[in-house]
């Protein structure tokens, strides 16, 4: 420990006060002690001063101690003359002990201070790496770096990252800082980005810049530039601080690179998803779109050419079949359009209080004759509240769910629609007696383009349920499937009775 004094002369003065106090005590007690023992008091002074006031005051204490001891206690008293030459050895010993003790203490203190500094540096680096490890988003990483570097070095910090492919354009974070990057600062930063060597304040390259710039370098290259600018002009980074700042910079560079790679991977994912969407679209056009078109054009050409030969009931059946196919085509195109709207973030949900009975009714209406060979039971309790929802979109959700129930269950099996109120939610349950969903498929059926591989040739795009989930979640609701004992599944659409305001899906 070292006592903190603003001016070093205060430490010297205190050491003199201590010598004076010791001498005063000595004057009172010297009759009872031999002078050699009195020396021990001065020795004690030297040790105490070395430990608490530092090396310089300790040397001063030993010199003044020798002189005062000689003056007061070595015969002849009150002169600096020395009667007995033996005392010269005492003086020398006191002086040498003073020197040795003070330099030992100084050394130990230096080591302790270095250890403390290293510990603080390690703690600061650890805190940075811990925050960087948990910061997933690019912005959070940049913010963590700015906060940690700023706090540790008590400086204002900026991070400059390339905006495009050229090395001339860097954009600065945080953007809302009052100290903007003027031309001179930017020039220094760009210079660092290009050359990979530090520049700006405290270096030989562009030293007139306000901030010190150093590269954020990884094994793959330079990912950006870190700029630190002192709060007051005139303060430079000490060599030790510079080393620590470099350690911060390399940690930061790795985190930024990780975020950039994650971003790139996400872009690739997006591109692949878009590609898959296009492929799915092409597939639907070739299969799902073409089949109904063939039926419709076939029916129309038969009707045109051979109409007189057909009896009324055959004609009616053909028109019905064509109508159904046209309806299927319509549903498919609607789903594809919804999907691309959800993808583009352009699907707008506008909620209005709606009667669930109307929603279910409208959805069933869309199936027309397809429901003829099915028994559809509907249970809706009286007194259900009106629910804020986007009528058209929720009808589409139910159409997709009911369409699946029809597609994936054999003809003639019943469909049960059951509406109920559970914990401030209205749950619409659509149950079938179909093939069910294997456990490994349960987690994925709401994913885009996911289809359970089945031997029977049911056509589809794997979009219906992902659209349903997108729409339901935009209403603050949930959708899930449950396998039923005895075969088939129940698809549950749960919508909150009081939803949030209108918003975009995407
Ligand atoms: P699609 O029906 O076009 O394949 P969906 O997104 O509507 O796409 O459904 C995804 C998958 O979930 C389907 O391929 C199907 O295997 C399964 N699925 C959906 N509803 C049912 C159901 N009622 N019974 C059995 N499987 C179903």
mmCIF file of C-alpha atoms in Angstrom, residues 51 306 331:
data_model
loop_
_atom_site.group_PDB
_atom_site.id
_atom_site.type_symbol
_atom_site.label_atom_id
_atom_site.label_comp_id
_atom_site.label_asym_id
_atom_site.label_seq_id
_atom_site.Cartn_x
_atom_site.Cartn_y
_atom_site.Cartn_z
ATOM 1 C CA UNK A 51 6.760 0.807 2.945
ATOM 2 C CA UNK A 306 -70.450 -33.330 -78.103
ATOM 3 C CA UNK A 331 -56.688 -22.221 -53.740
#
